[in-house]
mmCIF file of C-alpha atoms and ligand atoms in Angstrom:
data_model
loop_
_atom_site.group_PDB
_atom_site.id
_atom_site.type_symbol
_atom_site.label_atom_id
_atom_site.label_comp_id
_atom_site.label_asym_id
_atom_site.label_seq_id
_atom_site.Cartn_x
_atom_site.Cartn_y
_atom_site.Cartn_z
ATOM 1 C CA UNK A 191 -0.001 0.000 0.000
ATOM 2 C CA UNK A 192 1.179 3.527 -0.795
ATOM 3 C CA UNK A 193 2.469 5.405 2.237
ATOM 4 C CA UNK A 194 1.442 8.725 0.773
ATOM 5 C CA UNK A 195 -1.463 9.263 -1.615
ATOM 6 C CA UNK A 196 -1.843 12.083 -4.126
ATOM 7 C CA UNK A 197 -5.551 12.556 -4.736
ATOM 8 C CA UNK A 198 -7.310 14.822 -7.207
ATOM 9 C CA UNK A 199 -10.714 15.839 -5.790
ATOM 10 C CA UNK A 200 -13.556 17.266 -7.862
ATOM 11 C CA UNK A 201 -16.473 19.086 -6.197
ATOM 12 C CA UNK A 202 -19.664 19.896 -8.121
ATOM 13 C CA UNK A 203 -22.685 19.258 -5.849
ATOM 14 C CA UNK A 204 -24.344 22.687 -6.159
ATOM 15 C CA UNK A 205 -23.101 26.238 -6.824
ATOM 16 C CA UNK A 206 -19.374 25.467 -6.702
ATOM 17 C CA UNK A 207 -17.130 23.750 -9.215
ATOM 18 C CA UNK A 208 -13.770 23.080 -7.641
ATOM 19 C CA UNK A 209 -10.691 20.946 -8.103
ATOM 20 C CA UNK A 210 -8.027 20.249 -5.512
ATOM 21 C CA UNK A 211 -4.965 18.084 -5.111
ATOM 22 C CA UNK A 212 -3.859 16.816 -1.718
ATOM 23 C CA UNK A 213 -0.858 14.791 -0.621
ATOM 24 C CA UNK A 214 -1.855 12.754 2.401
ATOM 25 C CA UNK A 215 -0.302 10.145 4.690
ATOM 26 C CA UNK A 216 -3.082 10.284 7.271
ATOM 27 C CA UNK A 217 -5.550 12.767 8.793
ATOM 28 C CA UNK A 218 -2.598 14.013 10.842
ATOM 29 C CA UNK A 219 -0.079 14.313 8.053
ATOM 30 C CA UNK A 220 -0.433 15.806 4.630
ATOM 31 C CA UNK A 221 -0.735 18.951 2.574
ATOM 32 C CA UNK A 222 -3.264 20.653 0.329
ATOM 33 C CA UNK A 223 -1.286 21.360 -2.834
ATOM 34 C CA UNK A 224 -4.044 23.232 -4.643
ATOM 35 C CA UNK A 225 -7.698 24.175 -4.192
ATOM 36 C CA UNK A 226 -9.186 26.113 -7.099
ATOM 37 C CA UNK A 227 -12.858 26.990 -7.490
ATOM 38 C CA UNK A 228 -15.480 28.931 -9.395
ATOM 39 C CA UNK A 229 -18.905 29.703 -7.919
ATOM 40 C CA UNK A 230 -22.043 29.970 -10.040
ATOM 41 C CA UNK A 231 -24.013 33.117 -9.231
ATOM 42 C CA UNK A 232 -27.687 33.098 -10.231
ATOM 43 C CA UNK A 233 -29.419 36.305 -11.383
ATOM 44 C CA UNK A 234 -30.341 38.750 -8.582
ATOM 45 C CA UNK A 235 -33.308 37.609 -6.518
ATOM 46 C CA UNK A 236 -33.155 33.999 -7.707
ATOM 47 C CA UNK A 237 -31.808 30.732 -6.364
ATOM 48 C CA UNK A 238 -29.682 28.043 -7.965
ATOM 49 C CA UNK A 239 -31.140 26.709 -11.190
ATOM 50 C CA UNK A 240 -29.647 23.187 -11.419
ATOM 51 C CA UNK A 241 -29.256 23.145 -15.215
ATOM 52 C CA UNK A 242 -27.785 26.658 -15.311
ATOM 53 C CA UNK A 243 -25.362 25.738 -12.516
ATOM 54 C CA UNK A 244 -24.332 22.585 -14.391
ATOM 55 C CA UNK A 245 -23.716 24.698 -17.527
ATOM 56 C CA UNK A 246 -21.488 26.958 -15.461
ATOM 57 C CA UNK A 247 -19.568 23.918 -14.171
ATOM 58 C CA UNK A 248 -19.095 22.483 -17.665
ATOM 59 C CA UNK A 249 -17.841 25.840 -18.912
ATOM 60 C CA UNK A 250 -15.307 26.494 -16.142
ATOM 61 C CA UNK A 251 -14.176 22.886 -15.620
ATOM 62 C CA UNK A 252 -11.249 22.764 -18.110
ATOM 63 C CA UNK A 253 -9.622 25.919 -16.706
ATOM 64 C CA UNK A 254 -10.222 24.919 -13.064
ATOM 65 C CA UNK A 255 -8.814 21.392 -13.587
ATOM 66 C CA UNK A 256 -5.812 22.830 -15.383
ATOM 67 C CA UNK A 257 -5.127 25.429 -12.662
ATOM 68 C CA UNK A 258 -5.342 22.868 -9.869
ATOM 69 C CA UNK A 259 -2.659 20.729 -11.522
ATOM 70 C CA UNK A 260 -0.526 23.749 -12.335
ATOM 71 C CA UNK A 261 -0.752 25.155 -8.803
ATOM 72 C CA UNK A 262 0.206 21.759 -7.377
ATOM 73 C CA UNK A 263 3.069 21.569 -9.912
ATOM 74 C CA UNK A 264 1.910 18.095 -10.943
ATOM 75 C CA UNK A 265 0.626 16.337 -14.051
ATOM 76 C CA UNK A 266 -2.121 13.703 -14.253
ATOM 77 C CA UNK A 267 0.577 11.010 -14.308
ATOM 78 C CA UNK A 268 1.535 11.944 -10.716
ATOM 79 C CA UNK A 269 -2.012 11.457 -9.417
ATOM 80 C CA UNK A 270 -2.723 8.157 -7.612
ATOM 81 C CA UNK A 271 -6.512 8.398 -7.386
ATOM 82 C CA UNK A 272 -9.389 10.597 -8.561
ATOM 83 C CA UNK A 273 -12.235 11.424 -6.145
ATOM 84 C CA UNK A 274 -15.460 13.216 -7.035
ATOM 85 C CA UNK A 275 -18.502 14.349 -5.049
ATOM 86 C CA UNK A 276 -21.030 11.593 -5.762
ATOM 87 C CA UNK A 277 -23.783 13.200 -3.639
ATOM 88 C CA UNK A 278 -25.878 14.452 -2.066
ATOM 89 C CA UNK A 279 -26.545 17.329 -4.443
ATOM 90 C CA UNK A 280 -28.259 18.566 -7.584
ATOM 91 C CA UNK A 281 -28.430 15.869 -10.284
ATOM 92 C CA UNK A 282 -27.186 17.911 -13.274
ATOM 93 C CA UNK A 283 -24.329 19.391 -11.212
ATOM 94 C CA UNK A 284 -23.251 16.052 -9.750
ATOM 95 C CA UNK A 285 -23.141 14.542 -13.240
ATOM 96 C CA UNK A 286 -20.619 17.134 -14.448
ATOM 97 C CA UNK A 287 -18.079 16.187 -11.758
ATOM 98 C CA UNK A 288 -18.709 12.454 -12.162
ATOM 99 C CA UNK A 289 -18.317 12.636 -15.940
ATOM 100 C CA UNK A 290 -15.003 14.481 -15.666
ATOM 101 C CA UNK A 291 -13.761 11.977 -13.056
ATOM 102 C CA UNK A 292 -14.745 9.051 -15.287
ATOM 103 C CA UNK A 293 -13.147 10.541 -18.395
ATOM 104 C CA UNK A 294 -9.861 11.276 -16.595
ATOM 105 C CA UNK A 295 -9.851 7.876 -14.863
ATOM 106 C CA UNK A 296 -10.446 6.029 -18.154
ATOM 107 C CA UNK A 297 -7.876 7.991 -20.126
ATOM 108 C CA UNK A 298 -5.139 7.930 -17.473
ATOM 109 C CA UNK A 299 -6.087 4.531 -16.054
ATOM 110 C CA UNK A 300 -6.638 5.729 -12.466
ATOM 111 C CA UNK A 301 -8.880 4.363 -9.700
ATOM 112 C CA UNK A 302 -11.916 6.388 -8.607
ATOM 113 C CA UNK A 303 -13.426 7.145 -5.200
ATOM 114 C CA UNK A 304 -17.074 8.368 -5.247
ATOM 115 C CA UNK A 305 -17.238 10.622 -2.189
ATOM 116 C CA UNK A 306 -20.015 11.793 0.128
ATOM 117 C CA UNK A 307 -19.892 15.599 0.125
ATOM 118 C CA UNK A 308 -20.896 16.041 3.796
ATOM 119 C CA UNK A 309 -18.296 13.542 4.993
ATOM 120 C CA UNK A 310 -15.883 15.709 2.997
ATOM 121 C CA UNK A 311 -16.756 18.823 5.049
ATOM 122 C CA UNK A 312 -16.163 16.824 8.245
ATOM 123 C CA UNK A 313 -12.908 15.042 7.366
ATOM 124 C CA UNK A 314 -11.392 18.169 5.792
ATOM 125 C CA UNK A 315 -12.318 19.977 9.033
ATOM 126 C CA UNK A 316 -10.547 17.285 11.087
ATOM 127 C CA UNK A 317 -7.485 17.486 8.835
ATOM 128 C CA UNK A 318 -7.296 21.294 9.111
ATOM 129 C CA UNK A 319 -8.094 21.684 12.821
ATOM 130 C CA UNK A 320 -6.168 18.651 14.055
ATOM 131 C CA UNK A 321 -9.251 17.411 15.945
ATOM 132 C CA UNK A 322 -9.552 13.686 15.369
ATOM 133 C CA UNK A 323 -12.724 12.774 17.281
ATOM 134 C CA UNK A 324 -14.901 15.881 17.584
ATOM 135 C CA UNK A 325 -18.603 16.398 18.008
ATOM 136 C CA UNK A 326 -19.419 18.192 14.741
ATOM 137 C CA UNK A 327 -21.884 20.930 13.875
ATOM 138 C CA UNK A 328 -22.235 20.863 10.078
ATOM 139 C CA UNK A 329 -24.029 23.974 8.847
ATOM 140 C CA UNK A 330 -24.170 24.679 5.133
ATOM 141 C CA UNK A 331 -26.438 25.145 2.139
ATOM 142 C CA UNK A 332 -27.138 21.412 1.935
ATOM 143 C CA UNK A 333 -26.866 20.313 5.566
ATOM 144 C CA UNK A 334 -27.729 21.249 9.115
ATOM 145 C CA UNK A 335 -26.834 18.478 11.520
ATOM 146 C CA UNK A 336 -24.895 17.454 14.606
ATOM 147 C CA UNK A 337 -22.791 14.326 14.296
ATOM 148 C CA UNK A 338 -20.197 12.254 16.140
ATOM 149 C CA UNK A 339 -18.218 9.222 15.045
ATOM 150 C CA UNK A 340 -18.999 5.811 16.537
ATOM 151 C CA UNK A 341 -18.726 2.282 15.121
ATOM 152 C CA UNK A 342 -17.622 3.012 11.550
ATOM 153 C CA UNK A 343 -20.230 5.739 10.936
ATOM 154 C CA UNK A 344 -20.812 9.410 11.574
ATOM 155 C CA UNK A 345 -23.988 9.162 13.714
ATOM 156 C CA UNK A 346 -26.547 11.948 13.715
ATOM 157 C CA UNK A 347 -27.435 13.542 17.068
ATOM 158 C CA UNK A 348 -29.789 16.192 15.721
ATOM 159 C CA UNK A 349 -30.690 17.695 12.351
ATOM 160 C CA UNK A 350 -33.081 20.004 10.593
ATOM 161 C CA UNK A 351 -36.551 18.666 9.927
ATOM 162 C CA UNK A 352 -37.065 20.919 6.899
ATOM 163 C CA UNK A 353 -34.841 23.700 5.546
ATOM 164 C CA UNK A 354 -31.111 23.994 6.194
ATOM 165 C CA UNK A 355 -29.667 27.076 7.894
ATOM 166 C CA UNK A 356 -27.995 28.040 4.585
ATOM 167 C CA UNK A 357 -31.314 27.764 2.763
ATOM 168 C CA UNK A 358 -33.149 30.149 5.105
ATOM 169 C CA UNK A 359 -30.361 32.731 4.875
ATOM 170 C CA UNK A 360 -30.203 32.391 1.078
ATOM 171 C CA UNK A 361 -33.978 32.418 0.632
ATOM 172 C CA UNK A 362 -34.382 35.476 2.822
ATOM 173 C CA UNK A 363 -31.521 37.104 0.917
ATOM 174 C CA UNK A 364 -33.393 36.474 -2.330
ATOM 175 C CA UNK A 365 -36.483 38.095 -0.818
ATOM 176 C CA UNK A 366 -34.286 41.167 -0.310
ATOM 177 C CA UNK A 367 -33.244 41.022 -3.978
ATOM 178 C CA UNK A 368 -29.783 39.444 -3.577
ATOM 179 C CA UNK A 369 -28.662 36.320 -5.362
ATOM 180 C CA UNK A 370 -27.639 33.131 -3.552
ATOM 181 C CA UNK A 371 -25.473 32.505 -1.621
ATOM 182 C CA UNK A 372 -26.474 35.477 0.565
ATOM 183 C CA UNK A 373 -25.348 34.373 4.056
ATOM 184 C CA UNK A 374 -22.503 36.877 4.252
ATOM 185 C CA UNK A 375 -24.804 39.735 3.146
ATOM 186 C CA UNK A 376 -27.338 38.823 5.859
ATOM 187 C CA UNK A 377 -24.444 38.775 8.361
ATOM 188 C CA UNK A 378 -23.368 42.258 7.257
ATOM 189 C CA UNK A 379 -26.927 43.639 7.507
ATOM 190 C CA UNK A 380 -27.447 41.949 10.911
ATOM 191 C CA UNK A 381 -24.288 43.541 12.283
ATOM 192 C CA UNK A 382 -25.966 46.964 11.954
ATOM 193 C CA UNK A 383 -28.753 46.173 14.412
ATOM 194 C CA UNK A 384 -29.235 45.198 18.063
ATOM 195 C CA UNK A 385 -33.017 45.429 17.945
ATOM 196 C CA UNK A 386 -34.351 41.922 18.541
ATOM 197 C CA UNK A 387 -37.844 41.108 17.292
ATOM 198 C CA UNK A 388 -39.360 37.953 18.791
ATOM 199 C CA UNK A 389 -39.480 35.181 16.158
ATOM 200 C CA UNK A 390 -40.682 31.537 16.038
ATOM 201 C CA UNK A 391 -38.144 29.323 17.804
ATOM 202 C CA UNK A 392 -38.669 25.638 16.972
ATOM 203 C CA UNK A 393 -36.618 22.883 18.584
ATOM 204 C CA UNK A 394 -38.183 19.414 18.643
ATOM 205 C CA UNK A 395 -36.227 16.907 20.687
ATOM 206 C CA UNK A 396 -32.740 17.587 19.389
ATOM 207 C CA UNK A 397 -33.916 18.573 15.911
ATOM 208 C CA UNK A 398 -34.622 22.054 14.586
ATOM 209 C CA UNK A 399 -37.216 23.379 12.157
ATOM 210 C CA UNK A 400 -36.581 26.589 10.230
ATOM 211 C CA UNK A 401 -39.540 26.900 7.868
ATOM 212 C CA UNK A 402 -41.762 28.872 10.307
ATOM 213 C CA UNK A 403 -38.901 31.248 11.038
ATOM 214 C CA UNK A 404 -38.356 31.987 7.349
ATOM 215 C CA UNK A 405 -42.072 32.571 6.729
ATOM 216 C CA UNK A 406 -42.204 34.931 9.721
ATOM 217 C CA UNK A 407 -39.153 36.902 8.538
ATOM 218 C CA UNK A 408 -40.771 37.307 5.102
ATOM 219 C CA UNK A 409 -43.988 38.546 6.737
ATOM 220 C CA UNK A 410 -42.092 41.152 8.764
ATOM 221 C CA UNK A 411 -40.427 42.347 5.568
ATOM 222 C CA UNK A 412 -43.789 42.699 3.829
ATOM 223 C CA UNK A 413 -45.051 44.720 6.829
ATOM 224 C CA UNK A 414 -42.179 47.185 6.418
ATOM 225 C CA UNK A 415 -39.966 46.278 9.387
ATOM 226 C CA UNK A 416 -36.353 47.439 9.119
ATOM 227 C CA UNK A 417 -34.266 44.979 7.076
ATOM 228 C CA UNK A 418 -31.312 45.139 9.499
ATOM 229 C CA UNK A 419 -33.576 44.309 12.473
ATOM 230 C CA UNK A 420 -35.097 41.315 10.676
ATOM 231 C CA UNK A 421 -31.668 39.991 9.626
ATOM 232 C CA UNK A 422 -30.371 40.417 13.174
ATOM 233 C CA UNK A 423 -33.395 38.659 14.713
ATOM 234 C CA UNK A 424 -33.358 35.903 12.096
ATOM 235 C CA UNK A 425 -29.706 35.149 12.803
ATOM 236 C CA UNK A 426 -30.065 35.367 16.587
ATOM 237 C CA UNK A 427 -33.059 33.017 16.604
ATOM 238 C CA UNK A 428 -31.661 30.451 14.159
ATOM 239 C CA UNK A 429 -28.218 30.402 15.788
ATOM 240 C CA UNK A 430 -29.745 30.100 19.292
ATOM 241 C CA UNK A 431 -31.690 27.043 18.087
ATOM 242 C CA UNK A 432 -28.479 25.508 16.733
ATOM 243 C CA UNK A 433 -26.624 26.296 19.967
ATOM 244 C CA UNK A 434 -29.340 24.768 22.142
ATOM 245 C CA UNK A 435 -29.195 21.445 20.270
ATOM 246 C CA UNK A 436 -25.400 21.540 20.031
ATOM 247 C CA UNK A 437 -25.176 22.163 23.782
ATOM 248 C CA UNK A 438 -27.433 19.199 24.516
ATOM 249 C CA UNK A 439 -25.323 16.989 22.243
ATOM 250 C CA UNK A 440 -22.126 18.166 23.997
ATOM 251 C CA UNK A 441 -23.603 17.177 27.356
ATOM 252 C CA UNK A 442 -24.897 13.860 25.987
ATOM 253 C CA UNK A 443 -21.826 12.717 24.013
ATOM 254 C CA UNK A 444 -19.270 13.817 26.596
ATOM 255 C CA UNK A 445 -16.721 14.524 23.832
ATOM 256 C CA UNK A 446 -13.864 16.836 24.799
ATOM 257 C CA UNK A 447 -13.544 18.234 21.256
ATOM 258 C CA UNK A 448 -16.041 19.992 19.019
ATOM 259 C CA UNK A 449 -15.858 21.422 15.519
ATOM 260 C CA UNK A 450 -18.012 23.641 13.321
ATOM 261 C CA UNK A 451 -17.824 23.106 9.540
ATOM 262 C CA UNK A 452 -19.772 24.098 6.397
ATOM 263 C CA UNK A 453 -20.312 27.430 4.651
ATOM 264 C CA UNK A 454 -22.251 29.025 7.543
ATOM 265 C CA UNK A 455 -19.227 28.407 9.819
ATOM 266 C CA UNK A 456 -17.832 31.572 8.181
ATOM 267 C CA UNK A 457 -20.338 33.625 10.221
ATOM 268 C CA UNK A 458 -18.621 35.548 13.053
ATOM 269 C CA UNK A 459 -21.709 35.827 15.262
ATOM 270 C CA UNK A 460 -22.271 32.069 15.073
ATOM 271 C CA UNK A 461 -18.609 31.531 15.848
ATOM 272 C CA UNK A 462 -18.751 33.703 18.948
ATOM 273 C CA UNK A 463 -21.923 31.945 20.180
ATOM 274 C CA UNK A 464 -20.440 28.431 19.849
ATOM 275 C CA UNK A 465 -17.170 29.605 21.369
ATOM 276 C CA UNK A 466 -18.896 30.827 24.518
ATOM 277 C CA UNK A 467 -20.642 27.446 24.689
ATOM 278 C CA UNK A 468 -17.271 25.704 24.463
ATOM 279 C CA UNK A 469 -15.846 27.934 27.227
ATOM 280 C CA UNK A 470 -18.716 27.016 29.501
ATOM 281 C CA UNK A 471 -18.231 23.268 28.921
ATOM 282 C CA UNK A 472 -14.425 23.594 28.836
ATOM 283 C CA UNK A 473 -14.117 21.721 25.564
ATOM 284 C CA UNK A 474 -11.655 22.287 22.754
ATOM 285 C CA UNK A 475 -13.748 23.836 19.957
ATOM 286 C CA UNK A 476 -12.434 24.728 16.526
ATOM 287 C CA UNK A 477 -14.223 26.435 13.658
ATOM 288 C CA UNK A 478 -12.980 25.427 10.203
ATOM 289 C CA UNK A 479 -10.833 28.191 8.601
ATOM 290 C CA UNK A 480 -13.010 30.470 6.458
ATOM 291 C CA UNK A 481 -11.135 29.650 3.242
ATOM 292 C CA UNK A 482 -12.262 26.026 3.575
ATOM 293 C CA UNK A 483 -15.720 26.501 5.127
ATOM 294 C CA UNK A 484 -17.642 26.585 1.820
ATOM 295 C CA UNK A 485 -17.742 23.805 -0.776
ATOM 296 C CA UNK A 486 -14.356 22.993 -2.274
ATOM 297 C CA UNK A 487 -12.377 20.251 -3.987
ATOM 298 C CA UNK A 488 -10.141 19.792 -0.926
ATOM 299 C CA UNK A 489 -12.984 18.204 1.063
ATOM 300 C CA UNK A 490 -13.374 15.611 -1.687
ATOM 301 C CA UNK A 491 -9.637 15.069 -2.167
ATOM 302 C CA UNK A 492 -9.039 14.471 1.572
ATOM 303 C CA UNK A 493 -11.755 11.781 1.743
ATOM 304 C CA UNK A 494 -10.588 10.267 -1.556
ATOM 305 C CA UNK A 495 -7.044 9.962 -0.229
ATOM 306 C CA UNK A 496 -8.166 8.467 3.102
ATOM 307 C CA UNK A 497 -10.512 5.951 1.448
ATOM 308 C CA UNK A 498 -7.916 4.932 -1.139
ATOM 309 C CA UNK A 499 -5.257 4.490 1.556
ATOM 310 C CA UNK A 500 -7.693 2.217 3.382
ATOM 311 C CA UNK A 501 -7.996 0.088 0.223
ATOM 312 C CA UNK A 502 -11.228 1.470 -1.246
ATOM 313 C CA UNK A 503 -11.748 2.507 -4.878
ATOM 314 C CA UNK A 504 -14.110 1.582 -7.729
ATOM 315 C CA UNK A 505 -13.950 1.159 -11.477
ATOM 316 C CA UNK A 506 -15.570 3.533 -13.946
ATOM 317 C CA UNK A 507 -18.758 1.420 -14.150
ATOM 318 C CA UNK A 508 -19.472 2.000 -10.422
ATOM 319 C CA UNK A 509 -18.804 5.742 -10.457
ATOM 320 C CA UNK A 510 -22.425 6.802 -10.063
ATOM 321 C CA UNK A 511 -24.142 9.781 -8.412
ATOM 322 C CA UNK A 512 -26.746 9.872 -5.600
ATOM 323 C CA UNK A 513 -28.875 12.980 -5.188
ATOM 324 C CA UNK A 514 -29.842 11.906 -1.651
ATOM 325 C CA UNK A 515 -27.211 10.296 0.527
ATOM 326 C CA UNK A 516 -27.285 10.592 4.309
ATOM 327 C CA UNK A 517 -23.972 10.586 6.130
ATOM 328 C CA UNK A 518 -25.026 7.768 8.445
ATOM 329 C CA UNK A 519 -25.407 5.568 5.329
ATOM 330 C CA UNK A 520 -21.681 5.864 4.608
ATOM 331 C CA UNK A 521 -19.330 3.237 6.004
ATOM 332 C CA UNK A 522 -16.095 4.906 7.097
ATOM 333 C CA UNK A 523 -13.289 2.495 6.134
ATOM 334 C CA UNK A 524 -10.415 4.693 7.199
ATOM 335 C CA UNK A 525 -11.302 5.197 10.889
ATOM 336 C CA UNK A 526 -11.115 2.581 13.690
HETATM 337 P P1 LIG B 96 -21.681 25.336 1.447
HETATM 338 O O1 LIG B 96 -22.947 24.654 1.016
HETATM 339 O O2 LIG B 96 -20.908 24.578 2.484
HETATM 340 O O3 LIG B 96 -20.817 25.845 0.337
HETATM 341 O O4 LIG B 96 -22.168 26.645 2.205
HETATM 342 C C1 LIG B 96 -22.860 27.638 1.520
HETATM 343 C C2 LIG B 96 -23.792 28.319 2.484
HETATM 344 O O5 LIG B 96 -23.046 29.079 3.441
HETATM 345 C C3 LIG B 96 -24.703 29.302 1.777
HETATM 346 O O6 LIG B 96 -26.019 29.077 2.232
HETATM 347 C C4 LIG B 96 -24.181 30.653 2.210
HETATM 348 O O7 LIG B 96 -25.168 31.652 2.248
HETATM 349 C C5 LIG B 96 -23.649 30.355 3.595
HETATM 350 N N1 LIG B 96 -22.685 31.317 4.062
HETATM 351 C C6 LIG B 96 -21.533 31.682 3.490
HETATM 352 N N2 LIG B 96 -20.934 32.667 4.211
HETATM 353 C C7 LIG B 96 -21.741 32.926 5.271
HETATM 354 C C8 LIG B 96 -21.712 33.831 6.377
HETATM 355 N N3 LIG B 96 -20.710 34.677 6.545
HETATM 356 N N4 LIG B 96 -22.742 33.793 7.257
HETATM 357 C C9 LIG B 96 -23.759 32.933 7.103
HETATM 358 N N5 LIG B 96 -23.854 32.063 6.082
HETATM 359 C C10 LIG B 96 -22.857 32.053 5.181
HETATM 360 MG MG1 LIG B 97 -21.427 21.863 1.302
#
């Protein structure tokens, strides 16, 4: 077995097309050699149109693939394995990444690792933060869940029952006339207010529900409430719901490490709220560095390298895509 694996990772689940090359010995030892991306931006006021996003990916793919090799100072011959995001995600977008992976694997005779995108956020987070067994809060456009590793799987200790946190921020942003992703714009607007308006707060068991909150925020907007106050209250309410469930999971799991990953981890208010939680419980909490919080090829390349090192890869005929794919369905070969 190779001691060190060079993996080319391709990400294309939704708005981002990205390619990355990593050199990895283990989760503790390795290097990201390149991580290049291009993000599809829909017209103002609209969300991702899957076919339009897939057209964007097809258009930018050659240049992005080329740059990732160039930045890593490698050629395809140096690559040991090709990984691609096999799901969950938007069908047309997933197929672009899978098709490129298949074509490269066939032409250069390389093995393939179909990779779960959410597991990618988590394992890249572990690689970057140095936390090997954290309780994880994954908050992004596609996911909102709390997970911890046990018995070959990332087990779910709480999740959203409807919309993800990224979706409510993006959908409210669209209501304001911005295009997705709008999380950072909402953060900016929220930072100009301290006027909290009471909003629906829905925690059921250790799960959250965001749809009522989004509807309420839209209603306040229609009634003429100040945009900054709504953004502030929306963030405070949604983040408090996440913190309540995360706190309960911290107490339940008794882990000494915790990590926040996914695009919404870039939010400073969220970061400060989870950090004060960690101080109270005296646990070691790390938030994934902002550069790697959103979707990127590195999350796919890290998992591809780990899986390949553990002896897992498939041939071209098994390199399929899955639009729905829960993380607790994925067997983790590379962890004890
Ligand atoms: P991902 O799906 O992991 O790429 O994450 C994308 C999501 O992160 C989108 O819903 C964005 O609106 C959201 N996002 C990005 N930056 C921020 C931010 N600063 N605050 C809140 N959400 C953010
Ligand atoms: Mg993501």
